[in-house]
Coordinates of C-alpha atoms in Angstrom, one line a residue:
M1 CA 152.1 223.8 106.2
A2 CA 155.7 222.8 107.5
S3 CA 156.2 224.4 111.0
A4 CA 159.2 226.7 110.8
P5 CA 162.3 225.2 112.0
A6 CA 164.2 226.2 115.7
T7 CA 165.4 229.6 115.9
Q8 CA 169.3 230.4 116.2
T9 CA 167.8 231.6 120.7
E10 CA 166.1 228.1 120.7
L11 CA 169.9 226.5 120.0
S12 CA 171.6 228.6 121.9
F13 CA 174.1 227.4 124.9
R14 CA 173.7 230.1 126.6
P15 CA 171.1 229.2 129.4
V16 CA 173.0 225.8 130.2
V17 CA 176.3 227.9 130.1
F18 CA 174.2 229.7 132.4
L19 CA 172.9 226.9 134.9
S20 CA 176.0 225.3 134.4
A21 CA 178.3 228.3 135.7
G22 CA 176.7 228.5 138.6
R23 CA 177.1 225.6 139.3
A24 CA 180.9 225.6 138.5
M25 CA 181.1 228.5 141.1
A26 CA 181.0 225.8 143.9
L27 CA 182.3 223.1 141.7
V28 CA 185.6 223.2 144.0
M29 CA 184.2 222.8 146.7
T30 CA 181.4 220.2 146.7
F31 CA 183.7 217.9 144.5
A32 CA 186.1 218.5 147.5
T33 CA 183.8 217.6 149.7
P34 CA 184.1 213.4 150.1
L35 CA 188.1 214.3 149.2
V36 CA 188.4 216.5 152.8
L37 CA 186.3 213.2 154.4
A38 CA 188.7 210.9 153.2
R39 CA 191.3 212.0 155.3
V40 CA 189.2 213.2 158.4
F41 CA 187.4 209.8 158.2
D42 CA 188.7 205.7 158.0
Q43 CA 187.4 203.9 156.0
A44 CA 184.6 202.4 157.7
G45 CA 183.5 206.1 159.0
F46 CA 184.5 206.6 155.0
G47 CA 181.9 204.2 154.4
T48 CA 179.2 205.2 156.9
Y49 CA 179.1 208.3 155.6
K50 CA 178.7 207.8 151.5
Q51 CA 176.1 204.9 152.6
L52 CA 174.5 207.7 154.9
F53 CA 173.7 210.3 151.6
L54 CA 173.6 207.1 149.0
I55 CA 170.4 206.5 151.4
S56 CA 169.0 210.4 151.8
G57 CA 169.7 210.8 148.5
T58 CA 167.5 208.1 146.7
L59 CA 165.2 208.9 149.5
A60 CA 164.7 212.9 148.8
V61 CA 164.2 211.5 144.8
I62 CA 161.6 209.5 145.7
A63 CA 159.7 211.5 147.5
Q64 CA 159.1 214.8 145.6
L65 CA 156.9 212.8 143.7
G66 CA 157.8 214.2 140.9
M67 CA 155.8 217.6 141.9
A68 CA 159.0 219.5 141.8
E69 CA 159.8 218.4 138.5
S70 CA 156.4 219.0 136.2
L71 CA 156.9 222.7 137.4
L72 CA 159.2 222.3 133.8
Y73 CA 155.8 221.4 132.2
F74 CA 153.5 223.4 133.9
L75 CA 154.4 226.8 134.0
P76 CA 156.0 227.4 130.3
S77 CA 151.8 225.8 129.7
A78 CA 150.3 228.0 132.0
P79 CA 152.1 231.3 133.1
R80 CA 148.9 232.6 134.9
R81 CA 148.3 230.3 137.1
G82 CA 152.1 229.3 138.3
G83 CA 151.5 230.2 142.4
R84 CA 149.2 227.8 142.6
Y85 CA 150.6 225.2 140.7
V86 CA 154.6 226.5 143.4
L87 CA 152.9 226.5 146.7
N88 CA 150.4 223.1 145.3
A89 CA 153.9 221.3 145.0
L90 CA 154.8 223.3 148.5
L91 CA 152.7 221.4 150.6
V92 CA 153.2 218.1 148.3
L93 CA 156.9 218.5 149.3
G94 CA 155.9 219.1 153.4
G95 CA 153.8 216.6 154.1
S96 CA 156.2 213.8 152.1
G97 CA 158.9 215.3 154.1
L98 CA 157.9 214.3 157.5
A99 CA 156.3 211.1 155.7
C100 CA 160.1 210.7 155.8
L101 CA 160.9 212.0 159.0
G102 CA 158.5 209.8 160.9
L103 CA 160.2 206.3 158.1
F104 CA 163.8 207.5 158.8
V105 CA 162.7 207.0 163.1
L106 CA 161.2 204.3 162.7
S107 CA 163.0 202.4 160.4
G108 CA 166.3 203.5 161.9
P109 CA 166.9 199.5 163.5
L110 CA 166.2 197.8 160.2
L111 CA 167.8 199.6 158.2
S112 CA 171.5 199.3 161.1
R113 CA 170.7 195.2 161.0
W114 CA 171.0 195.1 156.8
L115 CA 173.6 197.3 155.6
G116 CA 175.1 195.7 158.8
N117 CA 176.8 198.9 160.5
A118 CA 175.5 199.5 163.7
S119 CA 176.5 203.0 164.3
F120 CA 173.5 203.7 161.8
L121 CA 171.4 203.4 164.1
G122 CA 172.2 206.8 165.9
L123 CA 172.6 209.2 162.9
S124 CA 169.4 207.8 161.2
R125 CA 166.9 210.8 163.0
L126 CA 169.4 213.3 162.4
L127 CA 168.6 212.0 158.6
G128 CA 165.4 212.6 158.7
V129 CA 165.3 216.6 159.4
Y130 CA 167.7 216.8 157.0
V131 CA 165.9 215.2 154.0
L132 CA 162.4 217.3 155.3
L133 CA 164.4 220.5 155.2
T134 CA 166.0 219.7 151.8
L135 CA 162.5 218.5 149.9
P136 CA 160.6 221.8 149.3
S137 CA 163.4 223.9 148.4
A138 CA 164.0 221.2 145.1
V139 CA 161.6 223.6 144.1
L140 CA 163.6 227.0 143.6
E141 CA 166.0 226.7 141.0
I142 CA 163.2 224.5 138.6
V143 CA 161.3 227.8 138.8
M144 CA 164.0 230.2 137.8
T145 CA 164.4 227.7 134.8
A146 CA 160.8 227.2 134.0
R147 CA 160.1 231.1 134.0
K148 CA 163.4 231.5 132.0
R149 CA 166.0 232.9 135.2
F150 CA 168.3 230.9 134.1
T151 CA 170.8 233.4 135.4
D152 CA 168.7 233.4 139.0
A153 CA 168.9 229.9 138.7
G154 CA 172.9 229.6 138.1
V155 CA 173.6 231.7 141.5
A156 CA 171.5 229.8 143.6
Y157 CA 173.2 226.2 142.4
G158 CA 176.1 227.7 143.2
L159 CA 175.8 229.1 146.6
S160 CA 173.5 226.5 147.5
D161 CA 176.6 224.1 146.6
L162 CA 178.8 226.1 148.0
V163 CA 176.9 227.1 152.1
R164 CA 176.4 223.6 151.4
A165 CA 180.0 222.2 151.3
T166 CA 180.8 224.5 153.6
A167 CA 179.0 223.1 156.3
V168 CA 179.4 220.0 156.3
V169 CA 183.2 220.1 155.7
T170 CA 183.6 222.4 158.3
A171 CA 181.5 220.3 160.7
A172 CA 183.6 217.1 160.0
V173 CA 186.9 218.8 160.0
V174 CA 186.3 220.8 163.7
T175 CA 184.5 217.4 165.4
G176 CA 185.6 214.3 164.0
R177 CA 182.6 213.2 164.1
L178 CA 179.3 212.2 161.7
E179 CA 176.4 213.3 164.2
W180 CA 178.5 217.2 163.5
L181 CA 178.7 216.4 160.0
L182 CA 175.1 215.8 159.7
A183 CA 173.5 218.0 162.0
G184 CA 175.8 221.1 159.1
A185 CA 174.0 219.3 156.0
A186 CA 170.9 219.6 158.5
A187 CA 171.6 223.7 159.7
F188 CA 172.1 224.1 155.2
A189 CA 168.8 223.3 154.7
A190 CA 167.1 225.3 157.0
V191 CA 168.2 228.0 155.3
R192 CA 168.4 227.1 152.5
L193 CA 164.4 226.4 152.5
G194 CA 163.7 229.3 154.1
A195 CA 165.6 231.3 151.3
T196 CA 163.4 228.8 148.6
L197 CA 160.3 230.6 150.6
L198 CA 161.8 234.6 150.9
Y199 CA 161.8 233.9 147.2
L200 CA 158.5 232.3 145.8
R201 CA 156.8 235.0 148.0
R202 CA 158.1 238.2 146.6
E203 CA 157.4 236.3 143.3
F204 CA 154.1 235.1 142.8
G205 CA 152.6 237.2 145.7
A206 CA 149.1 236.9 146.4
E207 CA 148.9 234.0 143.1
M208 CA 150.4 231.6 145.7
R209 CA 147.1 229.6 146.9
P210 CA 146.1 225.9 147.0
D211 CA 144.0 224.9 144.2
R212 CA 142.9 221.2 144.1
A213 CA 141.8 221.4 140.6
L214 CA 145.3 222.5 139.5
L215 CA 147.1 219.7 142.6
R216 CA 144.7 217.0 140.6
E217 CA 146.0 217.9 137.2
Q218 CA 149.8 217.8 138.2
L219 CA 149.4 214.7 140.6
A220 CA 147.7 213.1 137.1
Y221 CA 151.0 214.1 135.6
A222 CA 153.7 213.7 138.2
L223 CA 153.4 210.9 140.1
P224 CA 153.4 208.8 136.8
F225 CA 156.5 210.6 135.5
Q226 CA 158.3 210.1 139.4
L227 CA 157.0 206.2 139.3
G228 CA 159.5 206.5 136.4
G229 CA 161.8 209.1 138.4
A230 CA 162.0 206.7 141.7
L231 CA 162.7 203.5 139.4
W232 CA 165.2 205.0 137.7
I233 CA 166.6 206.3 141.2
L234 CA 166.8 202.7 142.1
V235 CA 168.0 201.8 139.1
L236 CA 171.3 203.8 138.9
N237 CA 170.7 203.0 142.9
L238 CA 170.8 200.0 142.9
H239 CA 174.3 198.4 143.0
Y240 CA 175.4 200.5 145.9
Y241 CA 172.0 198.6 148.0
L242 CA 173.8 195.1 147.0
V243 CA 177.2 196.1 147.4
A244 CA 176.8 197.6 150.6
S245 CA 174.4 194.1 151.5
F246 CA 177.1 192.3 150.4
V247 CA 180.3 194.1 151.8
N248 CA 181.2 196.2 154.6
A249 CA 181.7 199.4 155.1
A250 CA 185.5 199.4 154.3
T251 CA 185.1 197.5 151.1
F252 CA 181.8 199.5 150.1
A253 CA 184.2 203.2 150.9
I254 CA 186.3 201.4 148.1
Y255 CA 183.1 200.5 145.5
A256 CA 182.0 204.2 146.1
V257 CA 185.1 206.1 145.4
G258 CA 185.4 203.5 142.1
C259 CA 182.0 205.3 141.0
T260 CA 182.7 209.1 142.3
Q261 CA 180.0 210.7 140.9
I262 CA 182.2 212.9 137.8
P263 CA 181.4 217.1 138.1
V264 CA 181.3 217.6 135.1
V265 CA 178.3 215.3 134.5
E266 CA 176.2 216.7 137.1
L267 CA 177.5 220.5 135.7
L268 CA 176.3 219.9 132.2
F269 CA 174.0 217.2 132.3
T270 CA 171.0 218.4 134.6
P271 CA 170.5 221.4 133.6
A272 CA 171.3 220.8 129.4
K273 CA 168.0 218.3 130.4
N274 CA 165.5 221.2 131.8
V275 CA 166.7 224.0 129.1
M276 CA 165.6 221.4 126.5
M277 CA 162.5 220.2 127.7
V278 CA 161.9 224.3 128.1
R279 CA 162.4 224.8 125.0
M280 CA 161.0 221.7 123.2
R281 CA 157.5 222.4 125.1
E282 CA 157.3 225.9 123.8
A283 CA 157.9 224.2 120.2
I284 CA 155.5 221.4 120.8
M285 CA 152.8 224.4 122.2
A286 CA 153.8 226.4 119.4
S287 CA 152.6 223.6 117.3
R288 CA 156.9 223.0 115.5
P289 CA 157.2 219.9 116.0
H290 CA 160.6 219.8 113.5
A291 CA 162.0 222.5 115.4
A292 CA 161.5 220.6 118.8
V293 CA 163.3 217.7 116.8
A294 CA 166.3 220.1 116.1
I295 CA 167.1 221.4 119.7
W296 CA 166.8 217.4 120.9
R297 CA 169.4 217.2 118.2
D298 CA 171.5 219.8 119.1
T299 CA 171.3 219.2 123.0
A300 CA 172.5 215.8 121.7
R301 CA 175.5 217.0 119.8
K302 CA 176.5 219.8 122.1
L303 CA 176.9 217.5 125.1
A304 CA 178.9 214.6 122.6
M305 CA 181.4 216.9 121.9
V306 CA 181.9 217.2 126.1
F307 CA 181.5 213.6 127.0
F308 CA 182.2 211.4 125.0
P309 CA 186.0 213.2 125.3
L310 CA 185.0 213.2 129.0
A311 CA 185.2 209.5 129.0
G312 CA 188.1 209.0 127.6
L313 CA 190.2 211.4 129.6
L314 CA 189.8 210.1 133.2
I315 CA 190.2 206.3 131.8
V316 CA 194.1 207.4 130.4
I317 CA 194.5 209.2 134.3
A318 CA 192.3 206.6 136.2
Q319 CA 195.6 205.3 137.6
E320 CA 196.9 208.8 139.0
L321 CA 193.9 210.8 139.6
I322 CA 192.7 208.1 142.6
P323 CA 194.6 208.1 144.3
F324 CA 196.0 211.9 144.0
L325 CA 192.1 212.7 145.0
F326 CA 191.0 209.7 148.0
T327 CA 195.1 208.9 148.8
A328 CA 196.2 205.6 148.1
R329 CA 194.2 203.3 150.5
Y330 CA 192.0 203.6 147.8
L331 CA 194.0 201.9 144.5
A332 CA 191.3 199.3 144.6
S333 CA 189.3 201.3 143.2
V334 CA 191.0 202.3 140.4
P335 CA 189.9 199.0 138.1
V336 CA 186.7 199.8 139.1
F337 CA 186.5 204.0 138.1
I338 CA 187.6 202.7 134.8
I339 CA 184.3 200.7 133.7
W340 CA 182.2 203.3 135.7
C341 CA 183.7 206.7 133.2
T342 CA 182.2 204.7 130.1
I343 CA 178.9 204.9 131.0
V344 CA 179.4 208.4 130.4
L345 CA 179.2 207.5 126.6
I346 CA 174.8 207.3 127.0
V347 CA 174.6 210.7 129.4
P348 CA 174.3 213.2 126.3
L349 CA 171.4 211.1 124.8
Q350 CA 168.9 212.4 127.6
A351 CA 165.6 210.5 126.0
D352 CA 163.8 210.4 129.4
G353 CA 163.7 213.9 129.1
V354 CA 161.8 214.1 125.3
L355 CA 159.3 211.7 127.4
G356 CA 158.9 214.1 129.4
V357 CA 158.4 216.5 127.2
Y358 CA 155.3 214.4 125.3
A359 CA 154.2 213.3 128.9
D360 CA 154.2 209.7 128.5
T361 CA 155.0 208.6 132.2
R362 CA 153.3 205.6 132.0
F363 CA 155.7 204.6 129.5
L364 CA 159.3 205.6 131.8
A365 CA 157.5 203.9 135.0
V366 CA 157.3 200.0 133.0
L367 CA 160.3 200.4 131.0
Y368 CA 162.3 201.6 134.7
G369 CA 160.2 199.1 136.4
I370 CA 162.1 196.0 133.5
Q371 CA 165.4 197.3 134.0
L372 CA 165.5 197.6 138.1
L373 CA 164.5 194.0 137.0
L374 CA 167.3 193.4 135.0
N375 CA 170.1 195.5 136.7
A376 CA 169.0 193.9 140.5
G377 CA 169.5 190.7 138.3
L378 CA 172.5 191.1 137.0
V379 CA 174.2 192.5 139.6
V380 CA 173.5 189.2 141.9
L381 CA 174.7 187.2 139.2
L382 CA 177.7 188.8 137.9
M383 CA 178.6 190.0 141.6
R384 CA 179.5 186.5 142.7
P385 CA 182.5 185.6 140.6
F386 CA 184.0 188.5 139.5
G387 CA 182.4 190.5 142.9
L388 CA 182.6 194.9 142.6
I389 CA 183.3 194.6 138.5
G390 CA 180.9 192.6 138.1
A391 CA 178.7 195.0 140.4
V392 CA 179.3 197.9 137.9
V393 CA 179.7 196.3 135.1
A394 CA 175.8 195.0 135.4
T395 CA 175.0 199.2 135.9
G396 CA 176.0 199.6 133.1
L397 CA 175.0 196.7 130.9
A398 CA 171.3 198.0 132.3
M399 CA 171.2 201.4 131.9
G400 CA 172.2 200.6 128.0
V401 CA 169.5 198.3 126.9
G402 CA 167.4 201.1 129.0
K403 CA 168.2 203.8 126.8
S404 CA 168.4 202.2 124.2
V405 CA 164.7 201.2 124.8
V406 CA 164.1 205.3 125.2
L407 CA 165.3 206.2 122.1
L408 CA 163.0 204.5 120.2
R409 CA 160.2 205.3 122.0
A410 CA 161.9 209.2 121.4
K411 CA 162.3 207.9 118.2
R412 CA 158.0 207.4 117.4
L413 CA 157.1 210.3 119.4
M414 CA 158.4 213.4 117.2
G415 CA 157.5 211.1 114.7
A416 CA 161.9 211.2 113.1
T417 CA 163.3 208.7 111.0
F418 CA 166.0 206.7 112.0
A419 CA 168.7 209.3 110.6
E420 CA 166.7 212.4 111.8
L421 CA 166.5 211.0 115.7
L422 CA 170.3 212.0 116.3
P423 CA 173.1 213.4 114.7
W424 CA 174.8 210.4 113.1
R425 CA 177.9 211.6 111.7
S426 CA 178.4 214.7 114.5
L427 CA 178.8 211.9 117.3
A428 CA 180.8 209.1 114.9
E429 CA 183.1 211.7 114.3
V430 CA 183.5 212.5 117.9
L431 CA 183.5 209.2 119.4
G432 CA 186.6 208.6 117.1
A433 CA 188.2 211.4 118.2
S434 CA 188.2 210.7 121.6
A435 CA 189.1 207.5 121.0
T436 CA 192.3 208.2 118.8
S437 CA 193.0 211.1 121.8
L438 CA 193.1 207.9 124.3
L439 CA 195.6 205.8 121.8
V440 CA 197.8 208.1 121.3
A441 CA 197.4 208.9 124.8
L442 CA 198.2 205.6 126.1
E443 CA 200.6 205.5 124.0
V444 CA 202.7 209.0 124.9
K445 CA 202.1 208.2 128.7
G446 CA 203.8 204.6 128.9
R447 CA 206.8 206.5 127.0
L448 CA 207.0 208.7 130.0
A449 CA 208.6 208.5 133.7
A450 CA 207.7 210.8 135.4
P451 CA 205.7 210.9 139.3
P452 CA 201.9 210.5 139.2
L453 CA 200.9 213.8 139.0
P454 CA 203.0 215.3 136.9
L455 CA 202.5 212.7 134.8
M456 CA 199.1 212.6 135.0
L457 CA 199.3 216.1 133.9
M458 CA 200.8 215.6 130.8
T459 CA 199.1 212.4 129.9
A460 CA 195.9 214.6 129.7
G461 CA 197.6 217.5 128.1
I462 CA 198.7 215.3 125.6
F463 CA 194.9 213.4 125.7
A464 CA 193.4 217.2 124.7
T465 CA 195.9 218.3 122.7
T466 CA 195.4 215.4 120.3
Y467 CA 191.2 215.8 120.6
L468 CA 191.1 219.5 120.1
G469 CA 193.6 219.2 117.5
I470 CA 191.3 216.5 115.3
L471 CA 188.0 218.9 116.7
A472 CA 190.3 221.6 114.3
V473 CA 191.5 219.8 111.1
R474 CA 187.6 217.6 111.2
G475 CA 186.5 221.6 111.2
L476 CA 183.9 220.0 113.4
F477 CA 184.2 223.1 115.7
D478 CA 181.2 224.4 118.0
T479 CA 182.4 228.3 118.8
E480 CA 180.2 227.8 121.3
T481 CA 179.6 224.5 123.3
M482 CA 184.3 224.5 123.0
L483 CA 184.7 227.6 124.4
A484 CA 182.1 226.5 127.7
T485 CA 184.4 223.1 127.0
T486 CA 187.9 225.2 127.7
K487 CA 186.2 227.0 130.8
R488 CA 185.8 223.4 132.3
I489 CA 188.5 222.3 131.9
R490 CA 190.7 224.7 133.0
L491 CA 188.5 224.8 136.0
L492 CA 189.1 220.8 135.9
L493 CA 193.3 221.2 135.8
G494 CA 193.3 223.7 138.3
W495 CA 191.2 222.9 140.7
S496 CA 193.3 219.1 140.2
A497 CA 196.2 221.4 141.3
K498 CA 195.4 222.4 144.4
A499 CA 193.2 219.7 145.4
P500 CA 194.0 218.2 148.9

């Protein structure tokens, strides 16, 4: 008997919009943080700030041991045991945080020597406290998402980002010292942890108790998944570490600005992946594999309508955007940023989430290990002759190879044909519309004579008008997705006009 097709509720983009709206509440403050700090600190100080949060961010993801993300698998599958799953995760994360604090205390001198940055030594303990307080609260929005409290999760994301950015920026602006910046971050993490514990106690009550049998089940799922996740975060960040070890803090600041995290990517990527995983898991549990494939394809199609044109737009305005955001001191970051933006094209293909849904985490771990070695070799090989450009090109090549392999594995797990794997025609049409818009915008931009800010805004307007016009002519509009997209474009343009 054929399985039931995906329902409109399952294909709805609204939960993603709810989660994204929460992120958007504080997007301006969050993205503005490095913009302010680039003006507060000199290049060496800003490079040190980037190194600090690179290391803490990498370690925080690895040290989760997959326990937080595993709740997206276990809570929809066994909701009555949710409290025990959650408390198990909290206990593991707390212990892992203590281990991280000890690691920072013991390895501070080694990290300082490896980075060639003497100022890192005096900051490592504060960084360890921040990671300790951050880890357990990682379950908050994941629990909300797994229990379909999408609005609550959106609000939690938004408030957290807003308070974090406020604490960090205020401490930096008032004192001009990295020590107080870290103290502000740690104070925020303590407040968030307290709020997380209160919410979970109210949500699960007496059901929150440890369960060894369930813990073994969680670890059996989470550790292989986390091994893949840990290797993946290393794949993502390896180029930063290698560049940091080869150059001084000021040059690292130039590279880090070129590889700036694009806000819309974070705004949509994580919520879309989480919602997709929950829906696909529910469809599989209901013996509806065709619905799971439809959910995957629909997510890829809708995200492509945002990320393909986003890559083109950022490439077109890069020459004006980077100096506007980070001052003219970082003009050398523009070529790195242009190449970095091309990696956005593979973001809609969240095939690693599909492997997580099917619990095929061991394959991910093996693949990411191979990809890590490939990435390391390419970065070293290409950075020597091409410098900073070589490092980012190497990372893009390694990510593209890895994504291709994961897609083929996802095809096998879903039982899909090559034609069914992705909405190929839709992706090709959106990519063509984005490329055409890029060429039109570049042509018109070359004929305009205007100061940098008006030129950037006019070029962005030309690109957006061309892209939306092509979609309208080709009949590619998805009303729900495009409404969300245009709201985000207005948000970004409004913010750009007000950024310091």
